Short mmCIF file of C-alpha atoms in Angstrom, two decimals:
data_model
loop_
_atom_site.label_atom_id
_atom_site.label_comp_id
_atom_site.label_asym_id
_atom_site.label_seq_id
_atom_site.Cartn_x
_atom_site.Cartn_y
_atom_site.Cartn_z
CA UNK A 880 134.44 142.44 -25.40
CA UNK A 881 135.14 142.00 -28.79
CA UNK A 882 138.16 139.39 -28.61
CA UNK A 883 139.02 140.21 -32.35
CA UNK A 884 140.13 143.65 -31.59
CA UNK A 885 141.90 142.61 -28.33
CA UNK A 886 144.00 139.60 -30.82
CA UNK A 887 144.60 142.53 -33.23
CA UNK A 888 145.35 145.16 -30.51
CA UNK A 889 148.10 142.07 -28.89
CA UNK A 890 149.76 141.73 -32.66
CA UNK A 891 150.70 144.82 -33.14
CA UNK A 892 151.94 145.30 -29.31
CA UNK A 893 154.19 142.66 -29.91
CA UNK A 894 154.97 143.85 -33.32
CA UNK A 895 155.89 147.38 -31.35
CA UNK A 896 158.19 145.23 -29.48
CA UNK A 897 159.87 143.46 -32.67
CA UNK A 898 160.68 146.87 -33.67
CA UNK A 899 162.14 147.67 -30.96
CA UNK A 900 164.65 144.80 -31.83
CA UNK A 901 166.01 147.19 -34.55
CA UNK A 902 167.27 149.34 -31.72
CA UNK A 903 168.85 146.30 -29.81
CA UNK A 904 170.80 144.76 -32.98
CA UNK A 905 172.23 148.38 -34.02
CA UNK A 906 173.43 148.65 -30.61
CA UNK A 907 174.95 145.24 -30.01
CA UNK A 908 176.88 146.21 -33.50
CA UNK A 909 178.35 149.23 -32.70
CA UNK A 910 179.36 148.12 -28.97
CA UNK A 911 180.97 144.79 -30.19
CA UNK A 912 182.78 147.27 -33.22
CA UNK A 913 185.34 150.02 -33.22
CA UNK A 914 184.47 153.68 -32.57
CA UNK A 915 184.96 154.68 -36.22
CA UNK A 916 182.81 152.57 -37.95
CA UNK A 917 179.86 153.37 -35.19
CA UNK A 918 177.59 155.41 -37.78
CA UNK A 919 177.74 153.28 -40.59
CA UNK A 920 176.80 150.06 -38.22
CA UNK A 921 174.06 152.72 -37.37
CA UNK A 922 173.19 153.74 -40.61
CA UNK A 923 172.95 150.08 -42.19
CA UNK A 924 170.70 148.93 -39.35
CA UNK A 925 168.31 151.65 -39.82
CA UNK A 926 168.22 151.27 -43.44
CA UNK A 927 167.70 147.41 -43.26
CA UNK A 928 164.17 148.64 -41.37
CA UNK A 929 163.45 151.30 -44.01
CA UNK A 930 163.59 149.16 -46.96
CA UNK A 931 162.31 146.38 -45.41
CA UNK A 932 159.23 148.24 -44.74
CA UNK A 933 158.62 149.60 -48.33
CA UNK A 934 159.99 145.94 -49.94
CA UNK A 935 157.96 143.74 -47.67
CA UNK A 936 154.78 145.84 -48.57
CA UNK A 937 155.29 146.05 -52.25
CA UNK A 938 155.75 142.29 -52.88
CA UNK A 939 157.80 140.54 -50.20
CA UNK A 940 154.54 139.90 -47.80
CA UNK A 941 152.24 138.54 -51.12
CA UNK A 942 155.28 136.19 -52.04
CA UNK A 943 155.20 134.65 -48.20
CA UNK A 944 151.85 134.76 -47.62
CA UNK A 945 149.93 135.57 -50.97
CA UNK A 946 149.07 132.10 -52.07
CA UNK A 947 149.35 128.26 -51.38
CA UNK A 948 152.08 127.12 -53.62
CA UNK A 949 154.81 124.62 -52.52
CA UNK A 950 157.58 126.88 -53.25
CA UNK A 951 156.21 130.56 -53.88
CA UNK A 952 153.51 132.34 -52.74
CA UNK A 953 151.90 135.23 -55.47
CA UNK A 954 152.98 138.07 -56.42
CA UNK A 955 150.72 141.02 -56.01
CA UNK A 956 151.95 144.65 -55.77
CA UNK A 957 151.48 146.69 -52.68
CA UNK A 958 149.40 144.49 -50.36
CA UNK A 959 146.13 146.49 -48.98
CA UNK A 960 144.18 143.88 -47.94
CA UNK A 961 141.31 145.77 -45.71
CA UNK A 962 141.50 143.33 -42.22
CA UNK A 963 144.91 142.22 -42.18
CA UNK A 964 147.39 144.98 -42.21
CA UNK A 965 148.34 144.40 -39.03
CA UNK A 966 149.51 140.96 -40.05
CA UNK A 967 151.89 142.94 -42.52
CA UNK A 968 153.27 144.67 -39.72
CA UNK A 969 153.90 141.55 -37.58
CA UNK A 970 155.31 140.30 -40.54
CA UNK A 971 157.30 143.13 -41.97
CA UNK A 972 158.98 143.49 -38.55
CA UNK A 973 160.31 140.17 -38.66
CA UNK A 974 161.75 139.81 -42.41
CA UNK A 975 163.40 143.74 -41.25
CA UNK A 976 165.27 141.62 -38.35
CA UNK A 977 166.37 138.85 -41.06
CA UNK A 978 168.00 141.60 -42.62
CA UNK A 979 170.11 143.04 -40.35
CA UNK A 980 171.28 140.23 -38.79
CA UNK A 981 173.57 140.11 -41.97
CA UNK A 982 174.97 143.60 -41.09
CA UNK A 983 176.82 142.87 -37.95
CA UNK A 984 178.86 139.62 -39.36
CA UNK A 985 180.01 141.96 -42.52
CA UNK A 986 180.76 145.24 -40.06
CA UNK A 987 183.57 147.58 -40.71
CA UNK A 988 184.22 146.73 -44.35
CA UNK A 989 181.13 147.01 -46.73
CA UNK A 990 180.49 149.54 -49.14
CA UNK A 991 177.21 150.92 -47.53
CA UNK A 992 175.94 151.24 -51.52
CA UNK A 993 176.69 147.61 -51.93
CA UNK A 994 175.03 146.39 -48.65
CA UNK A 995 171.49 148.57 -49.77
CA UNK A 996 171.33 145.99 -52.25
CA UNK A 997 171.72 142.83 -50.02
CA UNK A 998 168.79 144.30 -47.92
CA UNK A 999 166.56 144.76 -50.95
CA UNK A 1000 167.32 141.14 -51.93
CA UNK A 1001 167.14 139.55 -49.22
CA UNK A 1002 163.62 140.67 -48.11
CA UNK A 1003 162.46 140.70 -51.63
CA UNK A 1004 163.19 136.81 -52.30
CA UNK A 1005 165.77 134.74 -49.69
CA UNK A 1006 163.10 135.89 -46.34
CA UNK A 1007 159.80 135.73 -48.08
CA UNK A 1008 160.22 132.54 -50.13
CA UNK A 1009 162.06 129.92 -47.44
CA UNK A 1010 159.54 131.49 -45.04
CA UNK A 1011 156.51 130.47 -47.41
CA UNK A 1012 157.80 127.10 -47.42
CA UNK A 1013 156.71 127.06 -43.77
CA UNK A 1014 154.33 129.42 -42.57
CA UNK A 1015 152.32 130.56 -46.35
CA UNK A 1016 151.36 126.95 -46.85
CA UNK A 1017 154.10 125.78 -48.91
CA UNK A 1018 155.51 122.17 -49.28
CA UNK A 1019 157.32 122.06 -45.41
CA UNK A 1020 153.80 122.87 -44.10
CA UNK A 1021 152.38 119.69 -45.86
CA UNK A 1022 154.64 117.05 -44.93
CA UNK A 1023 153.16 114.38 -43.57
CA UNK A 1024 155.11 115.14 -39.87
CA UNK A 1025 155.01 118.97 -40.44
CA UNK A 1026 158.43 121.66 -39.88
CA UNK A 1027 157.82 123.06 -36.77
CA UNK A 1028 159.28 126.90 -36.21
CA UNK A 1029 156.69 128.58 -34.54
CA UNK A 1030 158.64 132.10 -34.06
CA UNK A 1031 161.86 131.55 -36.70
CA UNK A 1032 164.59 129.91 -34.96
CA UNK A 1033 165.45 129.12 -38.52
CA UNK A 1034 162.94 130.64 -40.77
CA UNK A 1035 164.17 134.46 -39.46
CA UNK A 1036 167.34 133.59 -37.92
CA UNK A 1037 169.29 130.92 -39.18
CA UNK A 1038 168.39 132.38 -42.69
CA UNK A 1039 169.88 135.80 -41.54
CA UNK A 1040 172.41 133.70 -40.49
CA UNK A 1041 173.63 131.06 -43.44
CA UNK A 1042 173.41 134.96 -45.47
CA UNK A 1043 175.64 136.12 -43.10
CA UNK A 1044 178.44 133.40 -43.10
CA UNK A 1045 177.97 133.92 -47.37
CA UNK A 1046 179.19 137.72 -46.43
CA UNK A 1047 181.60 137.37 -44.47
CA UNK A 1048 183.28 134.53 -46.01
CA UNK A 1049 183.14 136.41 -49.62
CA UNK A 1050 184.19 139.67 -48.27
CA UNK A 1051 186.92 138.19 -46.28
CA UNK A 1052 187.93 139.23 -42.94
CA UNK A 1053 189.01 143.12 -41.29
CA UNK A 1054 192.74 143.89 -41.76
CA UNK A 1055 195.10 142.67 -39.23
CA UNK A 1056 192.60 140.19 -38.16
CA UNK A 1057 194.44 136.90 -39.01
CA UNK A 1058 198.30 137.42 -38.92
CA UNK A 1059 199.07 134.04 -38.66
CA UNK A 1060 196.78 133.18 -35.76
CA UNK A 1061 193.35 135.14 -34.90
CA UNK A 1062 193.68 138.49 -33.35
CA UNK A 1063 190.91 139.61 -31.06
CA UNK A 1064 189.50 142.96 -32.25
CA UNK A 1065 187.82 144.61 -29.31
CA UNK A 1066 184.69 146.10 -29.31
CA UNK A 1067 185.07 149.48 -28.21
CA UNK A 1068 181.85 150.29 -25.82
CA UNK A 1069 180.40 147.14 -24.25
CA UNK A 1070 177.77 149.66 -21.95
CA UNK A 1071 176.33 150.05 -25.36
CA UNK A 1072 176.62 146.08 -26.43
CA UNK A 1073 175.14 145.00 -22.83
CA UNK A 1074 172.26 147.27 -23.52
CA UNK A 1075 171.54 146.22 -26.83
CA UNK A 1076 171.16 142.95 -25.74
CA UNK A 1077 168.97 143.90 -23.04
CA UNK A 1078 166.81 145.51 -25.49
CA UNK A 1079 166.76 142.12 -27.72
CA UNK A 1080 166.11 140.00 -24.86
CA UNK A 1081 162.95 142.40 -24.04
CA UNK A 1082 161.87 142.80 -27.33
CA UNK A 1083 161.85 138.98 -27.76
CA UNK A 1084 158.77 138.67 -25.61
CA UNK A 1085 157.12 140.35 -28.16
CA UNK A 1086 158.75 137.94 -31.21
CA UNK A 1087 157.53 134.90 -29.48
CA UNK A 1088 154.94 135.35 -27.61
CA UNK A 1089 153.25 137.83 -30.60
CA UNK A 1090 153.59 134.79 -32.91
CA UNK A 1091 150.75 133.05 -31.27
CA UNK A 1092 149.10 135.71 -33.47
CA UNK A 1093 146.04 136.00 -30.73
CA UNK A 1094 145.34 136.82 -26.81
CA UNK A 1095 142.08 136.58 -26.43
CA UNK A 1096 140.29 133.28 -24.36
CA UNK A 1097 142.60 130.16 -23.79
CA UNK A 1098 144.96 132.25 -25.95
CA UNK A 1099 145.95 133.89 -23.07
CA UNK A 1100 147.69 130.93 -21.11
CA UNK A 1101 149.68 129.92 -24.12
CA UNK A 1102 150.75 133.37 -24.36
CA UNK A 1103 151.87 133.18 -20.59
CA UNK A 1104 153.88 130.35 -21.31
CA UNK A 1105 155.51 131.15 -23.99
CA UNK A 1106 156.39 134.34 -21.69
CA UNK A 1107 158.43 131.72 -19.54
CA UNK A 1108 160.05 129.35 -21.69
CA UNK A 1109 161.39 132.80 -23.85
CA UNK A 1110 162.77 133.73 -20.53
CA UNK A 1111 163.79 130.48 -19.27
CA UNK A 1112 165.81 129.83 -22.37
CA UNK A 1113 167.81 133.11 -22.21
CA UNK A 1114 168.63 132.91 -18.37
CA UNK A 1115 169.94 129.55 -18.92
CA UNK A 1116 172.18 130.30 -22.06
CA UNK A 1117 173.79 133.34 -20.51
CA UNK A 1118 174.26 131.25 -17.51
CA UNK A 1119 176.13 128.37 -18.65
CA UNK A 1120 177.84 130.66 -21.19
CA UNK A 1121 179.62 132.99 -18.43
CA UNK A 1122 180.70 129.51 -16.15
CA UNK A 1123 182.22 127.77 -19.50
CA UNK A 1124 183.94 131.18 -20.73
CA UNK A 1125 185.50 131.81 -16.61
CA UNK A 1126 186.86 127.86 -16.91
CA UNK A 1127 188.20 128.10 -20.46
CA UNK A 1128 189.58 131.54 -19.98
CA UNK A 1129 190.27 131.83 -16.54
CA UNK A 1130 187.65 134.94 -16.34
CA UNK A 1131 183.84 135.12 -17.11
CA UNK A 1132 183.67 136.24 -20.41
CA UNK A 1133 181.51 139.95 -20.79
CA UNK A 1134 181.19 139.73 -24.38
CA UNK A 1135 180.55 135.91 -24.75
CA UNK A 1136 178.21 136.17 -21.72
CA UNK A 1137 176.04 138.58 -23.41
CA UNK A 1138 175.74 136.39 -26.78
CA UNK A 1139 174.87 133.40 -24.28
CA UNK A 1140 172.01 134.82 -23.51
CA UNK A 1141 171.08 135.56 -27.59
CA UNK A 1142 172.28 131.98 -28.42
CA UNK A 1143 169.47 130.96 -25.67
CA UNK A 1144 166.49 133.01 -27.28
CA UNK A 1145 167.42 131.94 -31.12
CA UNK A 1146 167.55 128.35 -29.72
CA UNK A 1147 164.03 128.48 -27.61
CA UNK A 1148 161.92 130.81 -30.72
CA UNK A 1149 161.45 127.89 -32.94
CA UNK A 1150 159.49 125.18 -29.81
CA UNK A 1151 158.86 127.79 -27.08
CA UNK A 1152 155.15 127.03 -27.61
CA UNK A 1153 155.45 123.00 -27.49
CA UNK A 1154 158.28 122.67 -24.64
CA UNK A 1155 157.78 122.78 -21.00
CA UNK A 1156 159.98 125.08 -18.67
CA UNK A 1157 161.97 122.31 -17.77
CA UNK A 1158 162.43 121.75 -21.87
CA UNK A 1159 163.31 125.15 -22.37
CA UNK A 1160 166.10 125.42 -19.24
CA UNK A 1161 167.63 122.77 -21.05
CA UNK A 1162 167.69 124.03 -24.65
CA UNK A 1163 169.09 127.18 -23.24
CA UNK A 1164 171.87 125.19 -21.64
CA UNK A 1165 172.36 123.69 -24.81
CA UNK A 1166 172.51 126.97 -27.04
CA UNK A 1167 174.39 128.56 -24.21
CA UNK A 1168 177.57 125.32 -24.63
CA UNK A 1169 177.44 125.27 -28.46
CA UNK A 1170 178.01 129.24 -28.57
CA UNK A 1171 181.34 129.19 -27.29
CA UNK A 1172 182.75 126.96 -29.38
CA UNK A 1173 181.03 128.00 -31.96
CA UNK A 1174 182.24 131.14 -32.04
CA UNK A 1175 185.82 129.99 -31.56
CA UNK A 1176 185.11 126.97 -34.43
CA UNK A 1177 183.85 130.32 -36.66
CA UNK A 1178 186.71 132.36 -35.63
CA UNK A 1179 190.11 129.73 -35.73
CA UNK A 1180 189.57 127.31 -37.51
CA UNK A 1181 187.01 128.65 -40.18
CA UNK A 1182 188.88 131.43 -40.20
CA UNK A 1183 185.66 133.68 -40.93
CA UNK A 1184 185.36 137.17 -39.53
CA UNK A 1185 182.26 138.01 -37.45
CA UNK A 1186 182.74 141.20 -35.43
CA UNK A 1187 179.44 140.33 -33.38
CA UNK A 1188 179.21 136.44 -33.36
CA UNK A 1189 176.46 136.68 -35.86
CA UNK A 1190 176.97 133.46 -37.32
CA UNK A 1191 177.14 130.66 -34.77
CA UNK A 1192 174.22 132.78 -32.63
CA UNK A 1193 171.39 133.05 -35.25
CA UNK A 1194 172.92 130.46 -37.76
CA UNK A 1195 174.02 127.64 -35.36
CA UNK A 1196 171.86 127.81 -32.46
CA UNK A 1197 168.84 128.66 -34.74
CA UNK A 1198 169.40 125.10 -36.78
CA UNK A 1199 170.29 123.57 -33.11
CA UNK A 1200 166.57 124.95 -31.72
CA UNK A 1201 164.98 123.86 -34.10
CA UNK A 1202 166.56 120.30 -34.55
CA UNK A 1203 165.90 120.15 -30.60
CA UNK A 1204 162.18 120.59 -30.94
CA UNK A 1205 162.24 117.02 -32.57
CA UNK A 1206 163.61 115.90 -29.24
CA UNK A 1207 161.84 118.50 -26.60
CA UNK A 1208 158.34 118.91 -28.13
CA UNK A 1209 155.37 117.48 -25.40
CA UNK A 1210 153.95 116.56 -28.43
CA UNK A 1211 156.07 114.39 -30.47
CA UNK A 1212 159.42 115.12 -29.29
CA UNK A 1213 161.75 111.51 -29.28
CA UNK A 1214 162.06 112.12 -25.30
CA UNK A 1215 158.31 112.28 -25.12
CA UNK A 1216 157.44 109.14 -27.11
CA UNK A 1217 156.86 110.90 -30.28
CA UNK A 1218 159.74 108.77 -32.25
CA UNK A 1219 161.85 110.11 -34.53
CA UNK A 1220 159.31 111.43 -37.18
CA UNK A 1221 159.30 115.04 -35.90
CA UNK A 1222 162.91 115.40 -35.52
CA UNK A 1223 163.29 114.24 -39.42
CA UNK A 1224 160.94 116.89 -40.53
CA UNK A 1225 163.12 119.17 -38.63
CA UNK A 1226 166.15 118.30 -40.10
CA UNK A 1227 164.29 118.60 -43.39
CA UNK A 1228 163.99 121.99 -42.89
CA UNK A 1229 166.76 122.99 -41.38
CA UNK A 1230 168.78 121.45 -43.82
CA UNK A 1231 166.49 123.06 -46.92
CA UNK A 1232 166.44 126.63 -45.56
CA UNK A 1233 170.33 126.52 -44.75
CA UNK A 1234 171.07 125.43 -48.12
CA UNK A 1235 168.85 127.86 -49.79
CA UNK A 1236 169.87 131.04 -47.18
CA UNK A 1237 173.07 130.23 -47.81
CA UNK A 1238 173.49 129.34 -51.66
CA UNK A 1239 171.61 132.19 -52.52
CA UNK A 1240 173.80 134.70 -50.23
CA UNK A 1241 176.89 133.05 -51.68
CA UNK A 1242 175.46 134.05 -55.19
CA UNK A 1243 174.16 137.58 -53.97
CA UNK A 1244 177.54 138.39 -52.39
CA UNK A 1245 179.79 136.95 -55.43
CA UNK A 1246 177.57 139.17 -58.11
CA UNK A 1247 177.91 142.01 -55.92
CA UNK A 1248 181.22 141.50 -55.42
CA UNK A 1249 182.24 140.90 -59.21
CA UNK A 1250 180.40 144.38 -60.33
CA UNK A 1251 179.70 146.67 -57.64
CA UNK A 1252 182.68 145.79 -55.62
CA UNK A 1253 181.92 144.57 -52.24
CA UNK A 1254 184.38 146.24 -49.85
CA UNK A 1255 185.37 149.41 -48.91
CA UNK A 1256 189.40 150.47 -49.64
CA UNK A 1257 192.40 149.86 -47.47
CA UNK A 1258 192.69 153.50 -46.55
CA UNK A 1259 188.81 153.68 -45.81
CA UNK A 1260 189.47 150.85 -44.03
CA UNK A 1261 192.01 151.92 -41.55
CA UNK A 1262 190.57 155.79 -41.30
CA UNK A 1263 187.35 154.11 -40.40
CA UNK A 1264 183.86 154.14 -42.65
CA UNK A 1265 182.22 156.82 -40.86
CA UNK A 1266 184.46 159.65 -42.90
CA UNK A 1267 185.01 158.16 -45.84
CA UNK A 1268 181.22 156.75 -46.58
CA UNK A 1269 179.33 159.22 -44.29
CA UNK A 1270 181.10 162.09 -43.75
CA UNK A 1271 180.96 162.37 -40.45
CA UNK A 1272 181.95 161.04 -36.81
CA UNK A 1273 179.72 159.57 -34.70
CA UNK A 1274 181.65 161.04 -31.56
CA UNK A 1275 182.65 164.76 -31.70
CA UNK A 1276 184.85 165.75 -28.44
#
């Protein structure tokens, strides 16, 4: 059998699955938002895939992948290259979910016209040029102890993240959220939250997994267990999620429950090829404890307004994966004998990508917000986005 067809044939499988993803985020938005902003949660998610599609292809893949630069990668128009197209859709289905992981932190008071932007930016230079740094050959690559994020704990997520704590802390936060203390905003359909994140979870066996970028031969077992410690990982977060949110709150916690099991899969993406089961378990504990009080750190203290947790699931627990493959890794880890060396380089990196996700974002969102005006009215506000920017409802009685 011709094992390069069967590694190209597993690529875009996965990639199928990635995709997939888009569905999963856009309905983990609109569940965890109010009814009247449903179609413009909808609308921006589905747009972050559209223009990451045409973006990525023009120049965003060529910057990433096009050359072996420290910093940048080249910069050649509308990449065609006969043999390795379905790399571009691997690739293009990733820097699409780096986008819209931005949407849900900012929800229910953008300008739609001034979020089209963000998405062209950030898949035109943030995504493509911290993600050459580590998988198109540039300078966290060629450290002597190389960054290790073999799916994008932080390369996809924790970049999508940082850019989403520079939204929502420029836009500032959803009226009546913070009169004096935080007020809970409820999400108005969880059916559709809990099903988003079932989506997620399933299309994440695809994000990892298909990052092994072949199936064929020996391939096969690492495949497999990448299959389990994906898995592992989100069990275990959800898990210890729902028994910390029924002792803090006297309840187990839907909503928080549902993001342990996200905080669990952004944790395990960047090692789940270089951790055993066991490794993986714990990392999802891990992720799964940091989320609460992430959230609430986010929420009471920062005083930053994410709708959907955005922040402290793919920004948090994507640096925290990936600064705990310097300490789970078989291969290097500090528990396995490896020393410390590893977990530098992580830190490295984490610390690098953060600064850059976020400083950028904070520039992005400031520019935006001086000229094109970042948010939405007061009145549009209240009467909800889907009228005033879309002219419709998304639920007609």
């Amino acid at each position: 059998m011709d094992t390069n067809a069967l590694d190209i044939l597993w690529i875009l499988v996965a990639g199928i699955l990635v995709f997939f993803m888009q569905a999963g985020f856009a309905l983990v938005e609109a569940g965890f938002t109010r009814a009247k902003n449903v179609g413009n949660i909808i609308m921006k998610n589905f747009m972050d895939f559209c223009i990451g599609s045409l973006v990525f292809w023009i120049v965003g893949y060529s910057i990433m992948y096009g050359g072996e630069g420290a910093f940048f990668g080249a910069f050649d128009l509308f990449y065609s290259k006969e043999g390795d197209l379905h790399s571009l859709f691997f690739q293009t289905v990733f820097a699409a979910t780096a986008a819209t992981i931005v949407s849900g932190a900012m929800a229910e008071r953008t300008k739609f016209s001034t979020y089209l932007v963000f998405s062209v930016i950030i898949t035109l230079v943030i995504y493509p040029i911290s993600g050459h740094w580590v998988w198109g050959g540039g300078w966290l690559s060629t450290m002597e102890t190389p960054f290790h994020d073999f799916a994008g704990s932080t390369v996809v997520h924790s970049v999508g993240g940082w850019a989403a704590l520079a939204g929502a802390w420029t836009i500032g936060p959803r009226l009546g959220k913070y009169n004096g203390k935080a007020n809970a905003i409820p999400g108005h359909n969880m059916v559709l939250g809990a099903l988003g994140v079932f989506i997620l979870w399933l299309g994440w066996f695809g994000f990892n997994p298909g990052s092994q970028l072949a199936i064929s031969g020996d391939n096969a077992n690492a495949v497999a267990s990448i299959f389990i410690t994906t898995n592992l990982a989100a069990a275990a977060g959800a898990m210890v999620t729902m028994f910390v949110t029924w002792f803090r709150y006297g309840k187990p916690d839907l909503s928080m429950t549902l993001n342990g099991a996200l905080a669990g899969l952004v944790g395990i993406t960047a090692g789940c090829d270089i951790v055993t089961p066991g490794g993986a378990a714990i990392i999802g504990v891990i992720a799964g404890l940091v989320i609460v009080f992430s959230i609430e750190f986010v929420d009471k203290k920062l005083k930053v307004d994410d709708p959907v947790g955005a922040i402290s699931v793919h920004g948090v627990c994507g640096a925290l994966g990936t600064l705990l493959v310097g300490l789970f890794a078989k291969d290097g880890g500090l528990f396995y004998g490896g020393g410390v060396s590893l977990l530098i380089s992580q830190a490295i990196g984490v610390i690098a990508i953060g600064a850059w996700a976020f400083g950028l974002g904070l520039i992005l969102f400031k520019t935006l917000k001086a000229t094109m005006g970042l948010r939405v009215t007061e009145q549009e506000e209240r009467e909800g986005l889907d009228i005033h920017e879309h002219g419709q409802s998304s639920y007609n009685y």
